[in-house]
Amino acid sequence: MPELPEVQTVLDGLIKSLQQKEIRTLDCHYDGTVIHDPEIIQPAFPARTTAFARRGKYMILTLDSGNSLIIHLRMTGKLVHGTAQDSPGKHERACFVLAWEEALHFIDPRTFGKIVICNTKNVQNYLPRLGAEPLDEEFDHHYLKRMLSGRKAPIKNLLLDQRIIAGLGNIYVSEILYRSRVRPDRPAGMITDKELRAIVQDTKAVLREAIDKNGTSISDFRRIDDKSGEFQNFLKVYQKRQCPRGHDIEVIRLAGRGSFFCPICQK
DNA sequence: CAATGATCCTGTCCGC
DNA sequence: TGCGGACAGGATCATT
């Protein structure tokens, strides 16, 4: 499940493998995967990428045709660098055809992923309201306190809310709360200042470590070169039976998702 | 507005 | 061997 570190890993791979190469076409092999803005500047292709950016779990590529690409991998999407001769695989939903028979294949078994091509001036219309970037200075305990004060929903639900923090998903929220020693079902508004500071620090630390390890490959996530990330080897509670201190992990359902935590280490 | 639940979708796993 | 059903979950929409 690509979260911020996985998206950043894919984006870093794109910056290296796509660079300013000419994109000749964007083929769609599954109805609904590629979304066209009515105000696309024609011809959209061929085009070259002039800027690569990430906002939350969205990748935004600025093209020199006046258009932009917004890519969201959702659950199972991946981009794989290959050749244009590869016949579309069973789960290939779209394909960027490059010069010299190169291609970027968009593989997405569960079909939730999306690629938007839009006029660059319309990019914001295709992005939802997103909260702070967790690695920006703006994301500190003052911000978190402001967003969570008075809220009664479990802390985990709100850390997953992209309108509050952009980029966290189920795996990293579980890991962050374990490090901060806060139970995921605690009402968010009741978290102490000291704990909020810990959550902010641990969020930044976990994300930086995970980016450093090229993300977490739990099920489908792969890098552009189809290699796995390595952070799955450093998870402490997610899908674990015991925490590092040997206590049994408890699994509960929050926000419709499996939530792993240590009932002894986390208060 | 806040909180919760259903929905989309398919590969995988489990029990029979 | 194969079938049905539960499960996985990011974002969005509907409901209370």
PDB file of C-alpha atoms (C1' of nucleotides) in Angstrom:
ATOM      1  CA  MET A   1       0.000   0.000   0.000  1.00  0.00           C
ATOM      2  CA  PRO A   2       1.870   3.029  -1.155  1.00  0.00           C
ATOM      3  CA  GLU A   3       2.039   5.721   1.501  1.00  0.00           C
ATOM      4  CA  LEU A   4       4.258   8.796   1.539  1.00  0.00           C
ATOM      5  CA  PRO A   5       7.625   6.946   1.623  1.00  0.00           C
ATOM      6  CA  GLU A   6       6.606   4.595  -1.182  1.00  0.00           C
ATOM      7  CA  VAL A   7       5.286   7.458  -3.309  1.00  0.00           C
ATOM      8  CA  GLN A   8       8.512   9.385  -2.696  1.00  0.00           C
ATOM      9  CA  THR A   9      10.509   6.288  -3.679  1.00  0.00           C
ATOM     10  CA  VAL A  10       8.559   5.947  -6.928  1.00  0.00           C
ATOM     11  CA  LEU A  11       8.930   9.660  -7.623  1.00  0.00           C
ATOM     12  CA  ASP A  12      12.688   9.493  -7.039  1.00  0.00           C
ATOM     13  CA  GLY A  13      12.745   6.550  -9.456  1.00  0.00           C
ATOM     14  CA  LEU A  14      10.816   8.594 -12.022  1.00  0.00           C
ATOM     15  CA  ILE A  15      13.214  11.498 -11.674  1.00  0.00           C
ATOM     16  CA  LYS A  16      16.066   9.131 -12.522  1.00  0.00           C
ATOM     17  CA  SER A  17      14.459   6.951 -15.199  1.00  0.00           C
ATOM     18  CA  LEU A  18      12.087   9.363 -16.910  1.00  0.00           C
ATOM     19  CA  GLN A  19      14.113  12.554 -16.527  1.00  0.00           C
ATOM     20  CA  GLN A  20      13.279  14.828 -19.450  1.00  0.00           C
ATOM     21  CA  LYS A  21      12.696  11.972 -21.872  1.00  0.00           C
ATOM     22  CA  GLU A  22      10.020  12.476 -24.462  1.00  0.00           C
ATOM     23  CA  ILE A  23       6.682  10.866 -23.611  1.00  0.00           C
ATOM     24  CA  ARG A  24       5.154   9.916 -26.939  1.00  0.00           C
ATOM     25  CA  THR A  25       1.756   8.693 -25.796  1.00  0.00           C
ATOM     26  CA  LEU A  26      -0.222   7.706 -22.753  1.00  0.00           C
ATOM     27  CA  ASP A  27      -2.192   4.560 -23.553  1.00  0.00           C
ATOM     28  CA  CYS A  28      -5.119   3.544 -21.339  1.00  0.00           C
ATOM     29  CA  HIS A  29      -5.902  -0.153 -21.079  1.00  0.00           C
ATOM     30  CA  TYR A  30      -8.639   0.052 -18.443  1.00  0.00           C
ATOM     31  CA  ASP A  31     -11.680   2.275 -18.559  1.00  0.00           C
ATOM     32  CA  GLY A  32     -11.419   4.909 -15.859  1.00  0.00           C
ATOM     33  CA  THR A  33      -7.718   4.692 -15.060  1.00  0.00           C
ATOM     34  CA  VAL A  34      -6.780   7.701 -17.186  1.00  0.00           C
ATOM     35  CA  ILE A  35      -8.884  10.800 -16.608  1.00  0.00           C
ATOM     36  CA  HIS A  36      -8.856  13.616 -19.170  1.00  0.00           C
ATOM     37  CA  ASP A  37      -9.424  17.217 -18.206  1.00  0.00           C
ATOM     38  CA  PRO A  38     -11.702  19.030 -20.702  1.00  0.00           C
ATOM     39  CA  GLU A  39      -9.138  21.846 -20.975  1.00  0.00           C
ATOM     40  CA  ILE A  40      -6.111  19.775 -21.974  1.00  0.00           C
ATOM     41  CA  ILE A  41      -3.815  21.745 -24.243  1.00  0.00           C
ATOM     42  CA  GLN A  42      -3.502  19.906 -27.562  1.00  0.00           C
ATOM     43  CA  PRO A  43      -1.425  18.190 -28.649  1.00  0.00           C
ATOM     44  CA  ALA A  44      -0.792  16.778 -25.185  1.00  0.00           C
ATOM     45  CA  PHE A  45       1.958  14.514 -26.514  1.00  0.00           C
ATOM     46  CA  PRO A  46       4.763  14.289 -27.293  1.00  0.00           C
ATOM     47  CA  ALA A  47       5.834  16.110 -24.168  1.00  0.00           C
ATOM     48  CA  ARG A  48       8.719  16.260 -21.748  1.00  0.00           C
ATOM     49  CA  THR A  49       8.594  16.522 -17.973  1.00  0.00           C
ATOM     50  CA  THR A  50       9.905  19.772 -16.583  1.00  0.00           C
ATOM     51  CA  ALA A  51       9.116  19.272 -12.892  1.00  0.00           C
ATOM     52  CA  PHE A  52       8.455  16.398 -10.515  1.00  0.00           C
ATOM     53  CA  ALA A  53       6.579  16.998  -7.270  1.00  0.00           C
ATOM     54  CA  ARG A  54       4.784  15.096  -4.545  1.00  0.00           C
ATOM     55  CA  ARG A  55       1.864  16.281  -2.419  1.00  0.00           C
ATOM     56  CA  GLY A  56       0.726  13.722   0.129  1.00  0.00           C
ATOM     57  CA  LYS A  57       0.372  10.500  -1.830  1.00  0.00           C
ATOM     58  CA  TYR A  58      -0.058  12.302  -5.162  1.00  0.00           C
ATOM     59  CA  MET A  59       2.703  12.630  -7.746  1.00  0.00           C
ATOM     60  CA  ILE A  60       2.499  15.695  -9.965  1.00  0.00           C
ATOM     61  CA  LEU A  61       4.506  15.891 -13.187  1.00  0.00           C
ATOM     62  CA  THR A  62       4.581  19.158 -15.077  1.00  0.00           C
ATOM     63  CA  LEU A  63       4.818  18.709 -18.858  1.00  0.00           C
ATOM     64  CA  ASP A  64       6.182  21.168 -21.386  1.00  0.00           C
ATOM     65  CA  SER A  65       2.947  20.895 -23.411  1.00  0.00           C
ATOM     66  CA  GLY A  66       1.217  23.082 -20.818  1.00  0.00           C
ATOM     67  CA  ASN A  67      -0.378  20.069 -19.189  1.00  0.00           C
ATOM     68  CA  SER A  68       0.335  18.121 -16.024  1.00  0.00           C
ATOM     69  CA  LEU A  69       0.017  14.516 -14.934  1.00  0.00           C
ATOM     70  CA  ILE A  70      -1.365  13.641 -11.514  1.00  0.00           C
ATOM     71  CA  ILE A  71      -0.697  10.045 -10.529  1.00  0.00           C
ATOM     72  CA  HIS A  72      -2.167   8.255  -7.515  1.00  0.00           C
ATOM     73  CA  LEU A  73      -1.205   4.609  -6.914  1.00  0.00           C
ATOM     74  CA  ARG A  74      -3.944   3.984  -4.338  1.00  0.00           C
ATOM     75  CA  MET A  75      -3.775   0.406  -3.064  1.00  0.00           C
ATOM     76  CA  THR A  76      -1.932  -1.675  -5.595  1.00  0.00           C
ATOM     77  CA  GLY A  77      -0.653   0.647  -8.306  1.00  0.00           C
ATOM     78  CA  LYS A  78       2.941   0.532  -9.449  1.00  0.00           C
ATOM     79  CA  LEU A  79       4.995   2.031 -12.224  1.00  0.00           C
ATOM     80  CA  VAL A  80       7.496  -0.287 -13.851  1.00  0.00           C
ATOM     81  CA  HIS A  81      10.174   0.751 -16.284  1.00  0.00           C
ATOM     82  CA  GLY A  82      10.292  -1.618 -19.275  1.00  0.00           C
ATOM     83  CA  THR A  83      10.046  -1.716 -23.024  1.00  0.00           C
ATOM     84  CA  ALA A  84       7.220  -0.741 -25.337  1.00  0.00           C
ATOM     85  CA  GLN A  85       7.230  -4.208 -26.916  1.00  0.00           C
ATOM     86  CA  ASP A  86       6.046  -5.827 -23.685  1.00  0.00           C
ATOM     87  CA  SER A  87       2.455  -6.807 -24.425  1.00  0.00           C
ATOM     88  CA  PRO A  88       0.091  -5.353 -21.839  1.00  0.00           C
ATOM     89  CA  GLY A  89       0.109  -7.720 -18.871  1.00  0.00           C
ATOM     90  CA  LYS A  90      -3.091  -8.834 -17.225  1.00  0.00           C
ATOM     91  CA  HIS A  91      -3.000  -5.973 -14.739  1.00  0.00           C
ATOM     92  CA  GLU A  92      -1.516  -3.262 -16.899  1.00  0.00           C
ATOM     93  CA  ARG A  93      -3.983  -0.366 -16.791  1.00  0.00           C
ATOM     94  CA  ALA A  94      -2.005   2.282 -18.652  1.00  0.00           C
ATOM     95  CA  CYS A  95       1.350   2.794 -20.330  1.00  0.00           C
ATOM     96  CA  PHE A  96       3.606   5.760 -20.996  1.00  0.00           C
ATOM     97  CA  VAL A  97       5.365   5.089 -24.284  1.00  0.00           C
ATOM     98  CA  LEU A  98       8.762   6.777 -24.500  1.00  0.00           C
ATOM     99  CA  ALA A  99      11.256   7.121 -27.322  1.00  0.00           C
ATOM    100  CA  TRP A 100      13.678   4.307 -28.126  1.00  0.00           C
ATOM    101  CA  GLU A 101      11.138   1.591 -27.305  1.00  0.00           C
ATOM    102  CA  GLU A 102      11.171   2.462 -23.622  1.00  0.00           C
ATOM    103  CA  ALA A 103       7.957   2.460 -21.611  1.00  0.00           C
ATOM    104  CA  LEU A 104       6.583   3.010 -18.137  1.00  0.00           C
ATOM    105  CA  HIS A 105       3.895   0.459 -17.356  1.00  0.00           C
ATOM    106  CA  PHE A 106       1.166   1.325 -14.862  1.00  0.00           C
ATOM    107  CA  ILE A 107       0.270  -1.990 -13.204  1.00  0.00           C
ATOM    108  CA  ASP A 108      -2.695  -1.989 -10.838  1.00  0.00           C
ATOM    109  CA  PRO A 109      -4.575  -5.234 -10.048  1.00  0.00           C
ATOM    110  CA  ARG A 110      -7.316  -3.594  -8.018  1.00  0.00           C
ATOM    111  CA  THR A 111      -7.813  -0.740 -10.497  1.00  0.00           C
ATOM    112  CA  PHE A 112      -8.160   1.965  -7.837  1.00  0.00           C
ATOM    113  CA  GLY A 113      -5.181   3.934  -9.140  1.00  0.00           C
ATOM    114  CA  LYS A 114      -5.700   6.990 -11.298  1.00  0.00           C
ATOM    115  CA  ILE A 115      -3.733   9.058 -13.787  1.00  0.00           C
ATOM    116  CA  VAL A 116      -5.128  12.511 -14.517  1.00  0.00           C
ATOM    117  CA  ILE A 117      -3.930  14.540 -17.458  1.00  0.00           C
ATOM    118  CA  CYS A 118      -5.001  18.137 -17.142  1.00  0.00           C
ATOM    119  CA  ASN A 119      -4.164  21.673 -18.095  1.00  0.00           C
ATOM    120  CA  THR A 120      -1.479  22.739 -15.621  1.00  0.00           C
ATOM    121  CA  LYS A 121      -3.640  25.627 -14.442  1.00  0.00           C
ATOM    122  CA  ASN A 122      -6.278  23.099 -13.366  1.00  0.00           C
ATOM    123  CA  VAL A 123      -4.075  20.844 -11.217  1.00  0.00           C
ATOM    124  CA  GLN A 124      -5.614  22.073  -7.973  1.00  0.00           C
ATOM    125  CA  ASN A 125      -9.096  21.111  -9.194  1.00  0.00           C
ATOM    126  CA  TYR A 126      -8.049  17.475  -9.220  1.00  0.00           C
ATOM    127  CA  LEU A 127      -6.428  17.465  -5.780  1.00  0.00           C
ATOM    128  CA  PRO A 128      -8.593  17.226  -2.668  1.00  0.00           C
ATOM    129  CA  ARG A 129      -8.051  19.487   0.322  1.00  0.00           C
ATOM    130  CA  LEU A 130      -4.903  18.150   1.930  1.00  0.00           C
ATOM    131  CA  GLY A 131      -3.433  18.847   5.347  1.00  0.00           C
ATOM    132  CA  ALA A 132       0.173  19.518   6.288  1.00  0.00           C
ATOM    133  CA  GLU A 133       3.097  17.747   4.696  1.00  0.00           C
ATOM    134  CA  PRO A 134       4.429  15.768   7.653  1.00  0.00           C
ATOM    135  CA  LEU A 135       8.073  16.435   6.761  1.00  0.00           C
ATOM    136  CA  ASP A 136       7.555  20.199   6.472  1.00  0.00           C
ATOM    137  CA  GLU A 137       8.336  22.492   9.391  1.00  0.00           C
ATOM    138  CA  GLU A 138       4.707  23.561   9.309  1.00  0.00           C
ATOM    139  CA  PHE A 139       3.849  20.166  10.786  1.00  0.00           C
ATOM    140  CA  ASP A 140       4.655  20.590  14.476  1.00  0.00           C
ATOM    141  CA  HIS A 141       2.886  19.943  17.768  1.00  0.00           C
ATOM    142  CA  HIS A 142       1.109  23.310  17.623  1.00  0.00           C
ATOM    143  CA  TYR A 143      -0.440  22.373  14.281  1.00  0.00           C
ATOM    144  CA  LEU A 144      -1.381  18.906  15.471  1.00  0.00           C
ATOM    145  CA  LYS A 145      -2.903  20.241  18.671  1.00  0.00           C
ATOM    146  CA  ARG A 146      -4.981  22.739  16.715  1.00  0.00           C
ATOM    147  CA  MET A 147      -6.282  20.030  14.390  1.00  0.00           C
ATOM    148  CA  LEU A 148      -7.060  17.508  17.115  1.00  0.00           C
ATOM    149  CA  SER A 149      -8.400  19.664  19.939  1.00  0.00           C
ATOM    150  CA  GLY A 150     -11.961  18.834  20.815  1.00  0.00           C
ATOM    151  CA  ARG A 151     -12.049  15.831  18.511  1.00  0.00           C
ATOM    152  CA  LYS A 152     -13.401  12.604  19.932  1.00  0.00           C
ATOM    153  CA  ALA A 153     -12.533  10.195  17.136  1.00  0.00           C
ATOM    154  CA  PRO A 154      -9.669   7.763  17.803  1.00  0.00           C
ATOM    155  CA  ILE A 155      -6.234   9.296  17.209  1.00  0.00           C
ATOM    156  CA  LYS A 156      -5.532   6.708  14.525  1.00  0.00           C
ATOM    157  CA  ASN A 157      -8.563   7.709  12.466  1.00  0.00           C
ATOM    158  CA  LEU A 158      -7.475  11.337  12.430  1.00  0.00           C
ATOM    159  CA  LEU A 159      -3.826  10.604  11.619  1.00  0.00           C
ATOM    160  CA  LEU A 160      -5.159   8.711   8.600  1.00  0.00           C
ATOM    161  CA  ASP A 161      -7.281  11.711   7.545  1.00  0.00           C
ATOM    162  CA  GLN A 162      -5.475  13.278   4.581  1.00  0.00           C
ATOM    163  CA  ARG A 163      -7.139  16.637   5.338  1.00  0.00           C
ATOM    164  CA  ILE A 164      -5.149  16.737   8.577  1.00  0.00           C
ATOM    165  CA  ILE A 165      -1.846  15.139   7.533  1.00  0.00           C
ATOM    166  CA  ALA A 166      -1.163  14.313   3.895  1.00  0.00           C
ATOM    167  CA  GLY A 167       0.620  11.046   3.226  1.00  0.00           C
ATOM    168  CA  LEU A 168       0.144   8.693   6.165  1.00  0.00           C
ATOM    169  CA  GLY A 169      -1.554   5.311   5.743  1.00  0.00           C
ATOM    170  CA  ASN A 170      -2.320   2.288   7.837  1.00  0.00           C
ATOM    171  CA  ILE A 171       1.202   0.912   8.140  1.00  0.00           C
ATOM    172  CA  TYR A 172       2.987   4.089   9.178  1.00  0.00           C
ATOM    173  CA  VAL A 173       0.291   5.285  11.553  1.00  0.00           C
ATOM    174  CA  SER A 174       0.534   1.952  13.377  1.00  0.00           C
ATOM    175  CA  GLU A 175       4.321   2.252  13.600  1.00  0.00           C
ATOM    176  CA  ILE A 176       4.240   5.893  14.666  1.00  0.00           C
ATOM    177  CA  LEU A 177       1.789   5.266  17.498  1.00  0.00           C
ATOM    178  CA  TYR A 178       3.848   2.350  18.743  1.00  0.00           C
ATOM    179  CA  ARG A 179       6.960   4.521  18.906  1.00  0.00           C
ATOM    180  CA  SER A 180       5.013   7.291  20.614  1.00  0.00           C
ATOM    181  CA  ARG A 181       3.549   4.731  23.036  1.00  0.00           C
ATOM    182  CA  VAL A 182      -0.006   5.946  22.382  1.00  0.00           C
ATOM    183  CA  ARG A 183      -2.887   3.520  21.896  1.00  0.00           C
ATOM    184  CA  PRO A 184      -4.581   3.990  18.496  1.00  0.00           C
ATOM    185  CA  ASP A 185      -8.055   4.072  20.062  1.00  0.00           C
ATOM    186  CA  ARG A 186      -7.373   7.029  22.370  1.00  0.00           C
ATOM    187  CA  PRO A 187      -9.757   9.962  21.719  1.00  0.00           C
ATOM    188  CA  ALA A 188      -7.622  12.425  19.763  1.00  0.00           C
ATOM    189  CA  GLY A 189      -8.586  15.470  21.815  1.00  0.00           C
ATOM    190  CA  MET A 190      -7.362  13.811  25.010  1.00  0.00           C
ATOM    191  CA  ILE A 191      -3.780  13.280  23.867  1.00  0.00           C
ATOM    192  CA  THR A 192      -1.354  15.226  26.101  1.00  0.00           C
ATOM    193  CA  ASP A 193       1.027  17.878  24.787  1.00  0.00           C
ATOM    194  CA  LYS A 194       3.965  15.669  25.588  1.00  0.00           C
ATOM    195  CA  GLU A 195       2.454  12.833  23.558  1.00  0.00           C
ATOM    196  CA  LEU A 196       1.637  15.172  20.666  1.00  0.00           C
ATOM    197  CA  ARG A 197       5.280  16.251  20.548  1.00  0.00           C
ATOM    198  CA  ALA A 198       6.289  12.588  20.468  1.00  0.00           C
ATOM    199  CA  ILE A 199       3.829  11.818  17.674  1.00  0.00           C
ATOM    200  CA  VAL A 200       5.191  14.691  15.574  1.00  0.00           C
ATOM    201  CA  GLN A 201       8.816  13.660  16.135  1.00  0.00           C
ATOM    202  CA  ASP A 202       8.126   9.975  15.540  1.00  0.00           C
ATOM    203  CA  THR A 203       6.134  10.736  12.389  1.00  0.00           C
ATOM    204  CA  LYS A 204       9.080  12.580  10.901  1.00  0.00           C
ATOM    205  CA  ALA A 205      11.562   9.931  12.058  1.00  0.00           C
ATOM    206  CA  VAL A 206       9.580   6.945  10.736  1.00  0.00           C
ATOM    207  CA  LEU A 207       8.951   8.604   7.376  1.00  0.00           C
ATOM    208  CA  ARG A 208      12.601   9.608   6.955  1.00  0.00           C
ATOM    209  CA  GLU A 209      13.798   6.120   7.860  1.00  0.00           C
ATOM    210  CA  ALA A 210      11.291   4.525   5.499  1.00  0.00           C
ATOM    211  CA  ILE A 211      12.265   6.821   2.613  1.00  0.00           C
ATOM    212  CA  ASP A 212      15.883   5.954   3.367  1.00  0.00           C
ATOM    213  CA  LYS A 213      14.974   2.254   3.050  1.00  0.00           C
ATOM    214  CA  ASN A 214      13.074   2.780  -0.225  1.00  0.00           C
ATOM    215  CA  GLY A 215       9.691   2.212   1.369  1.00  0.00           C
ATOM    216  CA  THR A 216       7.837  -0.842   2.636  1.00  0.00           C
ATOM    217  CA  SER A 217       7.034  -3.778   0.328  1.00  0.00           C
ATOM    218  CA  ILE A 218       4.265  -5.607   2.170  1.00  0.00           C
ATOM    219  CA  SER A 219       2.207  -6.839  -0.758  1.00  0.00           C
ATOM    220  CA  ASP A 220       2.424  -5.141  -4.115  1.00  0.00           C
ATOM    221  CA  PHE A 221       4.703  -2.195  -3.669  1.00  0.00           C
ATOM    222  CA  ARG A 222       7.735  -2.202  -5.933  1.00  0.00           C
ATOM    223  CA  ARG A 223      10.192   0.412  -7.054  1.00  0.00           C
ATOM    224  CA  ILE A 224      10.358   1.543 -10.662  1.00  0.00           C
ATOM    225  CA  ASP A 225      12.981  -1.106 -11.336  1.00  0.00           C
ATOM    226  CA  ASP A 226      10.533  -3.617  -9.778  1.00  0.00           C
ATOM    227  CA  LYS A 227      12.806  -4.136  -6.767  1.00  0.00           C
ATOM    228  CA  SER A 228      11.341  -4.285  -3.272  1.00  0.00           C
ATOM    229  CA  GLY A 229      11.763  -1.659  -0.595  1.00  0.00           C
ATOM    230  CA  GLU A 230      13.368  -2.699   2.677  1.00  0.00           C
ATOM    231  CA  PHE A 231      11.417  -0.987   5.449  1.00  0.00           C
ATOM    232  CA  GLN A 232       9.178  -4.052   5.936  1.00  0.00           C
ATOM    233  CA  ASN A 233      12.188  -5.529   7.752  1.00  0.00           C
ATOM    234  CA  PHE A 234      12.014  -2.732  10.316  1.00  0.00           C
ATOM    235  CA  LEU A 235       8.318  -2.786  11.182  1.00  0.00           C
ATOM    236  CA  LYS A 236       7.680  -3.225  14.904  1.00  0.00           C
ATOM    237  CA  VAL A 237       3.919  -3.815  15.177  1.00  0.00           C
ATOM    238  CA  TYR A 238       2.209  -3.822  11.773  1.00  0.00           C
ATOM    239  CA  GLN A 239       1.133  -7.429  11.039  1.00  0.00           C
ATOM    240  CA  LYS A 240       3.374  -8.628  13.867  1.00  0.00           C
ATOM    241  CA  ARG A 241       2.425 -11.088  16.596  1.00  0.00           C
ATOM    242  CA  GLN A 242       4.721  -9.653  19.231  1.00  0.00           C
ATOM    243  CA  CYS A 243       6.230  -6.242  19.845  1.00  0.00           C
ATOM    244  CA  PRO A 244      10.028  -5.858  20.161  1.00  0.00           C
ATOM    245  CA  ARG A 245       9.732  -6.239  23.938  1.00  0.00           C
ATOM    246  CA  GLY A 246       8.001  -9.603  23.573  1.00  0.00           C
ATOM    247  CA  HIS A 247       4.412  -8.604  24.367  1.00  0.00           C
ATOM    248  CA  ASP A 248       1.513 -10.000  22.348  1.00  0.00           C
ATOM    249  CA  ILE A 249       0.183  -7.554  19.775  1.00  0.00           C
ATOM    250  CA  GLU A 250      -3.532  -6.783  19.808  1.00  0.00           C
ATOM    251  CA  VAL A 251      -5.534  -6.241  16.615  1.00  0.00           C
ATOM    252  CA  ILE A 252      -8.660  -4.092  16.604  1.00  0.00           C
ATOM    253  CA  ARG A 253     -10.677  -2.425  13.845  1.00  0.00           C
ATOM    254  CA  LEU A 254     -10.483   1.349  13.543  1.00  0.00           C
ATOM    255  CA  ALA A 255     -11.655   3.358  10.546  1.00  0.00           C
ATOM    256  CA  GLY A 256     -12.450   0.013   8.933  1.00  0.00           C
ATOM    257  CA  ARG A 257      -8.826  -1.092   9.068  1.00  0.00           C
ATOM    258  CA  GLY A 258      -6.819  -3.590  11.001  1.00  0.00           C
ATOM    259  CA  SER A 259      -5.014  -1.727  13.739  1.00  0.00           C
ATOM    260  CA  PHE A 260      -1.999  -3.327  15.389  1.00  0.00           C
ATOM    261  CA  PHE A 261      -0.733  -2.148  18.754  1.00  0.00           C
ATOM    262  CA  CYS A 262       0.913  -3.337  21.961  1.00  0.00           C
ATOM    263  CA  PRO A 263      -1.543  -3.073  24.881  1.00  0.00           C
ATOM    264  CA  ILE A 264       1.355  -2.952  27.331  1.00  0.00           C
ATOM    265  CA  CYS A 265       3.781  -0.512  25.681  1.00  0.00           C
ATOM    266  CA  GLN A 266       1.062   1.840  24.418  1.00  0.00           C
ATOM    267  CA  LYS A 267      -1.093   3.780  26.886  1.00  0.00           C
TER     268      LYS A 267
ATOM    269  C1'  DC B   1     -19.390  19.999  11.086  1.00  0.00           C
ATOM    270  C1'  DA B   2     -18.180  15.329  13.217  1.00  0.00           C
ATOM    271  C1'  DA B   3     -18.244  10.521  13.038  1.00  0.00           C
ATOM    272  C1'  DT B   4     -19.303   6.236  11.022  1.00  0.00           C
ATOM    273  C1'  DG B   5     -20.245   2.975   7.364  1.00  0.00           C
ATOM    274  C1'  DA B   6     -20.695   1.480   2.570  1.00  0.00           C
ATOM    275  C1'  DT B   7     -18.492   1.369  -1.769  1.00  0.00           C
ATOM    276  C1'  DC B   8     -15.161   0.346  -5.377  1.00  0.00           C
ATOM    277  C1'  DC B   9     -12.061  -3.976  -6.983  1.00  0.00           C
ATOM    278  C1'  DT B  10      -9.468  -8.419  -7.322  1.00  0.00           C
ATOM    279  C1'  DG B  11      -5.887 -11.507  -5.473  1.00  0.00           C
ATOM    280  C1'  DT B  12      -5.243 -14.375  -1.593  1.00  0.00           C
ATOM    281  C1'  DC B  13      -6.387 -17.203   2.035  1.00  0.00           C
ATOM    282  C1'  DC B  14      -9.339 -20.346   4.717  1.00  0.00           C
ATOM    283  C1'  DG B  15     -12.685 -23.968   5.535  1.00  0.00           C
ATOM    284  C1'  DC B  16     -15.331 -27.514   3.659  1.00  0.00           C
TER     285       DC B  16
ATOM    286  C1'  DT C   1      -9.647 -29.703  -6.831  1.00  0.00           C
ATOM    287  C1'  DG C   2     -12.616 -26.138  -6.492  1.00  0.00           C
ATOM    288  C1'  DC C   3     -15.991 -23.307  -4.526  1.00  0.00           C
ATOM    289  C1'  DG C   4     -17.940 -19.560  -1.479  1.00  0.00           C
ATOM    290  C1'  DG C   5     -16.921 -16.193   1.619  1.00  0.00           C
ATOM    291  C1'  DA C   6     -14.014 -13.145   4.354  1.00  0.00           C
ATOM    292  C1'  DC C   7     -10.388  -9.989   4.090  1.00  0.00           C
ATOM    293  C1'  DA C   8      -7.081  -6.404   2.588  1.00  0.00           C
ATOM    294  C1'  DG C   9      -7.579  -0.862   2.362  1.00  0.00           C
ATOM    295  C1'  DG C  10      -7.224   4.817   0.127  1.00  0.00           C
ATOM    296  C1'  DA C  11     -10.354   7.855  -0.957  1.00  0.00           C
ATOM    297  C1'  DT C  12     -15.070   9.230  -1.726  1.00  0.00           C
ATOM    298  C1'  DC C  13     -19.771   9.421  -0.948  1.00  0.00           C
ATOM    299  C1'  DA C  14     -23.938   8.761   1.939  1.00  0.00           C
ATOM    300  C1'  DT C  15     -26.052   8.614   6.335  1.00  0.00           C
ATOM    301  C1'  DT C  16     -26.889   9.752  11.071  1.00  0.00           C
TER     302       DT C  16
END
